[in-house]
Coordinates of C-alpha atoms and ligand atoms in Angstrom, one line a residue:
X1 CA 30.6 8.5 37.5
X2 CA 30.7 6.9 34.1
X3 CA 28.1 9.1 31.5
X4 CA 25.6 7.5 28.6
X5 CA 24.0 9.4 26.1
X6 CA 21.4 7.7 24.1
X7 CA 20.3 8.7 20.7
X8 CA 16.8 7.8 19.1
X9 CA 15.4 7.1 15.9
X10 CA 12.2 5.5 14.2
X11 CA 9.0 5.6 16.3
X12 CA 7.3 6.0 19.8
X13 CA 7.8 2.6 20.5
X14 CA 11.7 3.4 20.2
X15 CA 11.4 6.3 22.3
X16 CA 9.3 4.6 25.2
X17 CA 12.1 1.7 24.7
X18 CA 15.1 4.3 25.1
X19 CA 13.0 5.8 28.0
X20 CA 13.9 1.9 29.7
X21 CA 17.2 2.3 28.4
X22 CA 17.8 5.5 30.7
X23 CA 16.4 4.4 33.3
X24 CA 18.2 0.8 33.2
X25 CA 21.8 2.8 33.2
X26 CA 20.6 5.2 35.7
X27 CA 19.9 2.0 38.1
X28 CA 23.1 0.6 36.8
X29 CA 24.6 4.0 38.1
X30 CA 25.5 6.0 35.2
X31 CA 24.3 9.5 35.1
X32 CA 23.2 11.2 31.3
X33 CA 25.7 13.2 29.3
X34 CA 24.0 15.9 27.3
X35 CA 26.1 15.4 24.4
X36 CA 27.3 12.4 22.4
X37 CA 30.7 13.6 22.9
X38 CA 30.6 13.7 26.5
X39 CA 29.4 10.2 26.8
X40 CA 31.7 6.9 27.8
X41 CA 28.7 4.8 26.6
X42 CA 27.4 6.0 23.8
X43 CA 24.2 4.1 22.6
X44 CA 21.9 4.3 19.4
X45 CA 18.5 2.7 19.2
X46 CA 17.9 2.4 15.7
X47 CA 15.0 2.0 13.1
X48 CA 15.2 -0.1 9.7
X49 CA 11.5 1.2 8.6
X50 CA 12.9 2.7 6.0
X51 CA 16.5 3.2 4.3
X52 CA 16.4 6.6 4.7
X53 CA 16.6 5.5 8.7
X54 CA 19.6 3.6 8.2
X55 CA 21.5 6.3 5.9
X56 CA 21.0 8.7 8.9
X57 CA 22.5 6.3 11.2
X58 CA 25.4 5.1 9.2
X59 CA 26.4 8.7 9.7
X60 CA 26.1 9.2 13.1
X61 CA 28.2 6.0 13.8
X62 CA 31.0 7.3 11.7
X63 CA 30.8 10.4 14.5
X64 CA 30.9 8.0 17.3
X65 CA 33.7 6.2 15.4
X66 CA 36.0 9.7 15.6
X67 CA 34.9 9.8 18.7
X68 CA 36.1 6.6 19.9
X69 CA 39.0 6.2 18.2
X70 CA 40.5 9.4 20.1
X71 CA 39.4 7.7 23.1
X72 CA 39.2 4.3 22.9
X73 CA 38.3 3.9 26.5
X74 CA 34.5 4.6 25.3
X75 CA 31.7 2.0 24.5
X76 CA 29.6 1.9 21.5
X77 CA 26.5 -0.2 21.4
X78 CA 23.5 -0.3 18.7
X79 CA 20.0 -1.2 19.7
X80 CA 16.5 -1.6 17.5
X81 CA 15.6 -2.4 15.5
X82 CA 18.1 -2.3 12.1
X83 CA 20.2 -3.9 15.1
X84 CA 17.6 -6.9 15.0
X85 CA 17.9 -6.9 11.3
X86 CA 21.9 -7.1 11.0
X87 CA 22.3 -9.4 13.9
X88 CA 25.8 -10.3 14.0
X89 CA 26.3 -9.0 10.3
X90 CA 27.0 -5.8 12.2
X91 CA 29.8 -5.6 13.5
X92 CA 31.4 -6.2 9.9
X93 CA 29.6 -3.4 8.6
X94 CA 30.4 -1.0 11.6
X95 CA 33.3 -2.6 13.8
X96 CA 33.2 0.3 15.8
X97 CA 30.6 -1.3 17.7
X98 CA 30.9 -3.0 20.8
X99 CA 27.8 -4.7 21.6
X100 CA 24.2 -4.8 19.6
X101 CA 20.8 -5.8 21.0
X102 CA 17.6 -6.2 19.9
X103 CA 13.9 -4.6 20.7
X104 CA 13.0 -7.7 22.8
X105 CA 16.8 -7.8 24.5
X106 CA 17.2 -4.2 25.9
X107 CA 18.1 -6.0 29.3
X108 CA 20.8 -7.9 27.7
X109 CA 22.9 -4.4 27.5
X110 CA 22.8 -4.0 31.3
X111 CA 24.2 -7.5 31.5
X112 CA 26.6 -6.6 28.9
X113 CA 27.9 -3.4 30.5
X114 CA 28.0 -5.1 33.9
X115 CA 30.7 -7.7 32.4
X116 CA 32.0 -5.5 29.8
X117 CA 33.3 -3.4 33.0
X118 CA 35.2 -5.8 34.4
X119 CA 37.0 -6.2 31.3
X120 CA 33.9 -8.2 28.8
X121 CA 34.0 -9.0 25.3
X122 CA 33.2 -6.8 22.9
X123 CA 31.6 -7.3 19.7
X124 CA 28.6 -9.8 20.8
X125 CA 24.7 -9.5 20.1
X126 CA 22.5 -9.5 23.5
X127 CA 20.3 -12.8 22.8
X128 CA 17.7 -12.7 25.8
X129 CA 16.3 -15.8 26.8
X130 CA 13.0 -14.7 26.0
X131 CA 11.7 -11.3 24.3
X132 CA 10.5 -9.0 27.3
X133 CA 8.8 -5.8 27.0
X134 CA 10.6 -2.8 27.7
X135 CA 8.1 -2.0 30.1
X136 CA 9.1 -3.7 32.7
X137 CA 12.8 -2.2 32.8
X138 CA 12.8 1.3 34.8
X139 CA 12.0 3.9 32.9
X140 CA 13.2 7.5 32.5
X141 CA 10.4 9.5 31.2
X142 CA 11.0 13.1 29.6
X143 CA 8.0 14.7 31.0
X144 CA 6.2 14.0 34.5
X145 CA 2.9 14.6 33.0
X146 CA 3.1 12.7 29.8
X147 CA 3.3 8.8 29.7
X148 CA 3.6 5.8 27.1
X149 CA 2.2 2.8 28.4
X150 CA 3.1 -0.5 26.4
X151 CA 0.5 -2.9 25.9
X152 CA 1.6 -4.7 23.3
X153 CA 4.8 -5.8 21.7
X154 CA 5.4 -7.5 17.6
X155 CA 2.4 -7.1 15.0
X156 CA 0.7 -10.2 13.4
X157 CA 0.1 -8.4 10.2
X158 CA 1.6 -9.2 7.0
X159 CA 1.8 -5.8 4.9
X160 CA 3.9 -6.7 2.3
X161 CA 6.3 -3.9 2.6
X162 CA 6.7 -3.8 6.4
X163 CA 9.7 -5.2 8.3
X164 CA 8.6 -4.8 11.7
X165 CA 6.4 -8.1 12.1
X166 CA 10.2 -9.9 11.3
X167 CA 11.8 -7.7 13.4
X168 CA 9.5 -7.4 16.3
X169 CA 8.2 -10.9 16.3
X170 CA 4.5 -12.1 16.6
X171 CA 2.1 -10.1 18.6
X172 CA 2.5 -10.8 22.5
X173 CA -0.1 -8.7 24.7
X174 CA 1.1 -7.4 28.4
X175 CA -1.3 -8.8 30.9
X176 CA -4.1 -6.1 31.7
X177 CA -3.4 -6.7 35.0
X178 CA 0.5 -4.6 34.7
X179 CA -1.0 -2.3 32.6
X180 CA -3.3 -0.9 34.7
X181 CA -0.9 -1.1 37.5
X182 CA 1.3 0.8 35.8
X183 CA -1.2 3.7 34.5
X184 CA -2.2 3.8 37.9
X185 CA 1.0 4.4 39.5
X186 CA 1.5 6.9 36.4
X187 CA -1.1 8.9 37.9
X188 CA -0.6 8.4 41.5
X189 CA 2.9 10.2 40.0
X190 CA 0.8 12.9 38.5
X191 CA 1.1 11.8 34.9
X192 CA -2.0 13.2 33.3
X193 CA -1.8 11.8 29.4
X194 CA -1.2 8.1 28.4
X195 CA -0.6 6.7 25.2
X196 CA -1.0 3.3 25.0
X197 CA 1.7 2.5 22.8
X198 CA 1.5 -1.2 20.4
X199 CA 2.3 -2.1 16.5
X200 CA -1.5 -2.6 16.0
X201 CA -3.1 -1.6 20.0
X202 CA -6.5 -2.6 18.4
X203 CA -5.7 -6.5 18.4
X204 CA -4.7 -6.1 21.7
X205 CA -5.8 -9.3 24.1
X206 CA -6.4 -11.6 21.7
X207 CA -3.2 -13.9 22.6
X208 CA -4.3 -13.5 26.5
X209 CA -5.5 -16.5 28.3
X210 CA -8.4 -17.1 28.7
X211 CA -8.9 -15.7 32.8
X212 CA -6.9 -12.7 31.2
X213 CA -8.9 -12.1 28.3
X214 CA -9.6 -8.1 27.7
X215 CA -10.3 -6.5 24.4
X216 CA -8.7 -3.2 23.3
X217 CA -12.2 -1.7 24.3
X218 CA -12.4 -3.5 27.5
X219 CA -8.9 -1.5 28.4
X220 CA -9.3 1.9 27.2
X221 CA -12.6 1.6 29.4
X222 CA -10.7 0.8 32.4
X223 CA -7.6 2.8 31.8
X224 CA -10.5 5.5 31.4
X225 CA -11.5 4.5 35.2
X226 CA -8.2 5.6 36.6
X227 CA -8.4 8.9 38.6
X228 CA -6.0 11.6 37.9
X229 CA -5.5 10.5 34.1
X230 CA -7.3 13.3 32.0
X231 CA -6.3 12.2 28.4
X232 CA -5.7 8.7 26.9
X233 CA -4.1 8.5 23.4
X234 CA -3.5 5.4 21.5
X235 CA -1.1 4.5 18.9
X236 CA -1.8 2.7 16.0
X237 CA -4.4 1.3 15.3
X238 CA -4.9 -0.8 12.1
X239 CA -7.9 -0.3 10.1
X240 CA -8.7 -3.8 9.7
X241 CA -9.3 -4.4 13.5
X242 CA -11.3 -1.2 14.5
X243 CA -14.7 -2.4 15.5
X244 CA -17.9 -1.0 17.1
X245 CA -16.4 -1.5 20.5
X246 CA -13.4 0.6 20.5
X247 CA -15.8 3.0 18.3
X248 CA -18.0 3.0 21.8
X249 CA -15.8 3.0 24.0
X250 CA -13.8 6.2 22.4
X251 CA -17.2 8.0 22.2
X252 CA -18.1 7.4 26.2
X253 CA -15.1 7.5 27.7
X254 CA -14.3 11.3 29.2
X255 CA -10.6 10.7 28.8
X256 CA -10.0 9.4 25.8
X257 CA -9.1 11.9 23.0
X258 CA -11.2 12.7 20.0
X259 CA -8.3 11.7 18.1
X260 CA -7.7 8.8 16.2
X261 CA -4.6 8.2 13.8
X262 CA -6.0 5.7 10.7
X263 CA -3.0 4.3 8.9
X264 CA -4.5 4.0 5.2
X265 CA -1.2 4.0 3.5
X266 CA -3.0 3.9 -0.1
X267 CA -6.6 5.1 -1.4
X268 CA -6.6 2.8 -4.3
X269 CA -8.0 -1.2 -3.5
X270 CA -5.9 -2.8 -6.1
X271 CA -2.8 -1.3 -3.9
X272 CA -4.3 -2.2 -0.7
X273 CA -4.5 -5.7 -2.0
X274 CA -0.8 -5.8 -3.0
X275 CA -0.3 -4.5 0.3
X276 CA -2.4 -7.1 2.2
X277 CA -4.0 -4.6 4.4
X278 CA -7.0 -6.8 4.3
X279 CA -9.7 -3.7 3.6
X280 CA -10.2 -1.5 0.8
X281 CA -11.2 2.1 -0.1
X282 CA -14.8 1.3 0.1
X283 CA -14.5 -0.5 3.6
X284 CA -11.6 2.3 4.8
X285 CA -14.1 5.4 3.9
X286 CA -17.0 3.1 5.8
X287 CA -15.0 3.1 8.8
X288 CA -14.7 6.9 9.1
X289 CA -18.0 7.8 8.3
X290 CA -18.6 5.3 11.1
X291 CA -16.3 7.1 13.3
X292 CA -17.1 10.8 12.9
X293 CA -21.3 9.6 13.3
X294 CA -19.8 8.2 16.7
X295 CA -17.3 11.3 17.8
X296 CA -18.1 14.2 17.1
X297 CA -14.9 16.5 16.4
X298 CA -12.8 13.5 15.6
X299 CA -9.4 14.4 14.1
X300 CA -8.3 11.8 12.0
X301 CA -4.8 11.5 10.8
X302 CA -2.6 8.6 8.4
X303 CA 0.2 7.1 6.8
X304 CA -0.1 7.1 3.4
X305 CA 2.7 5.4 1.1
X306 CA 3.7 6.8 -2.7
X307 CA 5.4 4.8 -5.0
X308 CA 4.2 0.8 -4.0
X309 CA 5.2 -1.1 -6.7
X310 CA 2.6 -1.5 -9.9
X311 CA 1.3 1.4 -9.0
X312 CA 0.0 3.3 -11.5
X313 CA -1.0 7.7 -12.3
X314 CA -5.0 6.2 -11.5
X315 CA -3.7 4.5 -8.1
X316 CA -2.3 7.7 -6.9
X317 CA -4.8 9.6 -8.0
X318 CA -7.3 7.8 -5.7
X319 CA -4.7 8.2 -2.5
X320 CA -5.2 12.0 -3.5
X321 CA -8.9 12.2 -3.6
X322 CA -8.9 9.8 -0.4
X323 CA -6.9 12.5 1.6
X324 CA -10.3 14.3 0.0
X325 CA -13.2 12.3 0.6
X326 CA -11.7 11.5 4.4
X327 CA -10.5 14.5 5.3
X328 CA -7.5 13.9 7.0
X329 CA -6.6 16.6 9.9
X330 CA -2.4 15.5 9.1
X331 CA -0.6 13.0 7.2
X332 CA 2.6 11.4 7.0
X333 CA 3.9 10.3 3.6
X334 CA 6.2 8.2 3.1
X335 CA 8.1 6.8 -0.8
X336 CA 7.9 3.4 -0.8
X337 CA 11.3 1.8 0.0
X338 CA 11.8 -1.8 -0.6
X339 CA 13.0 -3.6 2.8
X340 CA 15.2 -7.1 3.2
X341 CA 13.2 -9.8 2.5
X342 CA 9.5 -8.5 2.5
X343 CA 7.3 -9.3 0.1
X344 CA 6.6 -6.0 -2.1
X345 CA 10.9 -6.0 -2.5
X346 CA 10.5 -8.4 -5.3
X347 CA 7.3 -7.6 -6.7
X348 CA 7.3 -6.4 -10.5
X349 CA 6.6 -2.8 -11.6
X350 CA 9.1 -1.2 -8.4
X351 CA 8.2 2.5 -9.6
X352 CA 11.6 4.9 -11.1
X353 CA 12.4 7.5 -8.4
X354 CA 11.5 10.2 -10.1
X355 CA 7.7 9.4 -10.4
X356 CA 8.1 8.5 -6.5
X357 CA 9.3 12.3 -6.3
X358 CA 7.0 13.7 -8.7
X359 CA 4.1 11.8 -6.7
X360 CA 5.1 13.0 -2.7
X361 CA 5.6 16.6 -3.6
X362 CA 1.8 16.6 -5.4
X363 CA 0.6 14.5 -2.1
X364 CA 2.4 16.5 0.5
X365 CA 0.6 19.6 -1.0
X366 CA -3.0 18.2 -0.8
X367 CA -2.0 16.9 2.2
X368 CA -1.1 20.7 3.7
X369 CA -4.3 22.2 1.7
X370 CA -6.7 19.5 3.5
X371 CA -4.7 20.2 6.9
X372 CA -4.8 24.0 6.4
X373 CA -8.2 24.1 5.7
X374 CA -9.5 21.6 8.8
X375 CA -7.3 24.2 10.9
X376 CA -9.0 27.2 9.9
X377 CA -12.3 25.5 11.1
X378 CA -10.7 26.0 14.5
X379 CA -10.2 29.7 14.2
X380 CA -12.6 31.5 16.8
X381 CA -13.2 28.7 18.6
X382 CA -11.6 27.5 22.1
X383 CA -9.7 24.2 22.9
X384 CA -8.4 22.3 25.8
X385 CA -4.5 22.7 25.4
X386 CA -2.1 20.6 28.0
X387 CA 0.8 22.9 28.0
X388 CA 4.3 20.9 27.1
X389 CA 6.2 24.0 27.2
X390 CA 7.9 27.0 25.5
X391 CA 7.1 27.3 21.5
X392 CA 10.0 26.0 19.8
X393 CA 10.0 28.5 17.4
X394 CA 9.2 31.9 19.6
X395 CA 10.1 31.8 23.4
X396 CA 7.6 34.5 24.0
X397 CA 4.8 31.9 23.3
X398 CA 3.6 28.7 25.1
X399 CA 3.1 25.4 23.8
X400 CA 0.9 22.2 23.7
X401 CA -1.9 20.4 22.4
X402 CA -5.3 20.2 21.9
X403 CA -7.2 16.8 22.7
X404 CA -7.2 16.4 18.7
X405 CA -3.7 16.3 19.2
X406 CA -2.7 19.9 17.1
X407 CA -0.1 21.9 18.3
X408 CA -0.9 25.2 19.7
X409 CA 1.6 28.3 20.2
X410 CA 0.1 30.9 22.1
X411 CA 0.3 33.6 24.8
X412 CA 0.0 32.5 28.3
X413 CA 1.3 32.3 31.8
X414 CA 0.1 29.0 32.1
X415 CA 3.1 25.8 33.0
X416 CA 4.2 22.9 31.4
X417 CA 1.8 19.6 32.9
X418 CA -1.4 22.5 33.2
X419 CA -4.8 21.8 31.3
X420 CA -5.4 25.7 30.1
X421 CA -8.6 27.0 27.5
X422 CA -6.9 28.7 24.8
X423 CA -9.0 31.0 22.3
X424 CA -7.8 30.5 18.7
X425 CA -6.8 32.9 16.7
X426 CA -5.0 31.8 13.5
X427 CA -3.7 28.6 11.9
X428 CA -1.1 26.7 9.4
X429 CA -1.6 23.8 8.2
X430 CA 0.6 22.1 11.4
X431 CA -0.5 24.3 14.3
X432 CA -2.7 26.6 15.4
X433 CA -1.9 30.0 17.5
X434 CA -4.5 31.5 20.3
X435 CA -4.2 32.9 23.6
X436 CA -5.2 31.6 27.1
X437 CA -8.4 32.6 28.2
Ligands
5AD501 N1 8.4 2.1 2.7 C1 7.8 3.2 3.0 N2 7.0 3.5 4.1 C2 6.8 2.4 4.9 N3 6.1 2.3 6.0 C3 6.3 1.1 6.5 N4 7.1 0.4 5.7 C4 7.4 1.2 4.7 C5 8.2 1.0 3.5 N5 8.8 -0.2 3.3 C6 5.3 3.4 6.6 C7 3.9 3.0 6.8 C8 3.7 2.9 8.2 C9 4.7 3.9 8.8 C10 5.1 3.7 10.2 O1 5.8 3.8 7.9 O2 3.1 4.1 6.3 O3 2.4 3.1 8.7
SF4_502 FE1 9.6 1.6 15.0 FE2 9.4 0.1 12.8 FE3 11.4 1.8 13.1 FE4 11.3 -0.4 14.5 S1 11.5 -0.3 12.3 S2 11.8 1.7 15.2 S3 9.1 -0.6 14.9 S4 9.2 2.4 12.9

């Protein structure tokens, strides 16, 4: 039996594609290697977000290179979305590369490998005839209590340092109709937490027709009516598009989480401007007062970006006293880094490295004090944890998390897939520790 081994990088919509990647070898026969090394096709599904993703992977083809070259009887092929980026450009940079495919292709390497077994080219990029989502390939899902659910694929936004909207395409919305199939047969297969997965899920429906029609709100309510599904997560939202509605419907709906992650990616207006986000600090702080009046408990977590180009000490200082005045339960920060042919690239001002550095490391502590602190609020209290498994840093200890989406190592005889009550005891600013009452 031939093996694959896929690696991942970038985001959950990468993972929830290479989860159709498995399961599209799988039906084609192959069986998963464990290791890279092991594997006769050997596939990476890549991420361009930032440079820092493609560094990473230029490395890890140079391993697959060794690999192939003592056995060139193996297959290389690069999906994603730096794939979508390089197009045929590619396979100059890496030759060791036998095949490349977009996000909205991942069929075309099935079709590939059946060909490319009977003796195929190599060296071609998998142009589909149309973009499908990944959602309707098979899927392989690494837990069979935890699901992503696609609803959306490409992002109408135009944040002027973002790549995705070029390489994901315009926003197309999955008929209601298959996603509630699908969340339904998720739970008729005992999955118990979705997460409705799109570039900006709150804009969802807007492209349907108009018999299909169904806002964001309209489908967390119904998702929310499937039996058997115990926790509904979404991911992301943008600011810009979260109304009263989803407000409502996050507030009334049993399943859904109290969690909500908030992409801000600066605190300062004049940034958010240059970054054509389309709201400001006034309008972003608005929207979470609005939100924690609605749900009480909320978590709220972001993205927040250092370093955008022209900005100044007095911008960053107000991305520091947003993570403040909004409380932020976790952040992710990112330094600015200037993609292919996006807008902020060739903006004036690009800000010297060193200030970029100088900037994340002051962020990234506010950002662990604000955390730390929002944790220790949870001390003495008790929280519904789904247990995912053993703690990855103690095997003693059980792990999983809380509706608000913290991690949670703690003592238990509980398994993996069960909704336990775990008493908390203690916290850092990324987990918390307790024991299962
Ligand atoms: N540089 C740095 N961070 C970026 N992000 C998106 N594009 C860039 C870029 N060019 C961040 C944003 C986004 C997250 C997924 O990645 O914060 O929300
Ligand atoms: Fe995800 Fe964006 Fe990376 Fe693509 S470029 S994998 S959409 S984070």
């Amino acid at each position: 039996m031939l093996r694959y081994h896929v690696t991942t990088f970038g985001c959950q919509m990468n993972a929830h594609d290479s989860e159709r990647i498995r399961g599209m070898l799988e039906e084609l026969g192959l069986g998963e290697a464990p290791e890279l090394e092991q594997a006769d096709v050997m596939v990476f599904n890549t991420c361009t977000i930032r440079e820092k993703a493609e560094s990473r992977l230029a490395a890890h083809l140079a391993l697959a290179k060794t690999i192939k070259d003592a056995d060139p009887g193996r297959l290389l092929a690069v999906g994603g979305c730096f794939a979508e980026v390089q197009r045929e450009r590619l396979f100059e940079q890496f030759p060791q590369v036998d095949f490349a495919f977009g996000p909205g292709s991942i069929a075309t390497l099935g079709e590939w490998l059946a060909v490319e077994r009977n003796g195929g080219a190599s060296g071609s990029f998998g142009t589909g005839a149309q973009r499908r989502f990944a959602a309707e390939l098979p899927g392989r899902r690494e837990r069979a209590f935890q699901a992503w659910v696609q609803i959306s694929m490409g992002c109408n936004s135009v944040c002027s340092y973002c790549i995705v909207p070029t390489v994901r395409g315009k926003e197309m919305s999955r008929a209601p109709g298959e996603v509630l199939a699908e969340v339904e047969s998720l739970a008729v297969e005992g999955v118990r937490e979705i997460t409705l997965l799109g570039q900006n899920v709150n804009s969802y429906g807007r492209d349907l027709t108009a018999v299909e029609r169904t806002t964001f709100a309209e489908l967390l309510r119904a998702c929310n009516r499937v039996e058997g599904i115990e926790r509904i997560r979404f991911t992301s939202p943008h600011p810009k598009d979260f109304r009263g509605d989803v407000i409502a419907a996050m507030a009334e709906c049993d399943s859904v989480c109290e969690h909500a992650h908030l992409p801000a990616q600066s605190g300062s207006s004049r940034i958010l401007r240059a970054m054509r986000r389309t709201y400001d600090r006034g309008r972003f702080l608005a929207l979470v007062a609005e939100m924690r009046a609605a749900i009480p408990d909320l978590a709220i977590t972001t993205d927040l970006i250092v370093g955008f180009p022209g900005e100044t000490d007095e911008d960053f200082a107000q991305t520091l006293s947003l993570v403040e005045e909004a409380g932020f339960d976790a952040a992710y920060t990112f330094v600015y880094s200037p993609r292919y042919d996006t807008e902020a690239a060739s903006l004036p001002g690009q800000v010297p490295e060193d200030v970029k550095r100088e900037r994340i490391e002051r962020l990234i502590e506010l950002v662990q004090a604000t955390a730390n602190e929002r944790n220790e609020r949870r001390v003495g209290g008790v929280e519904q944890v789904l247990v995912e498994g053993r703690s990855r840093t103690d095997d003693s200890l059980l792990r999983g998390r809380t509706r608000r989406n913290t991690t949670v190592n703690f003592t238990g005889r509980s398994e993996p897939g069960e909704l336990v009550a775990v008493e908390i005891e203690g916290a850092t600013s990324t987990t918390l520790r307790g024991r299962e009452i």
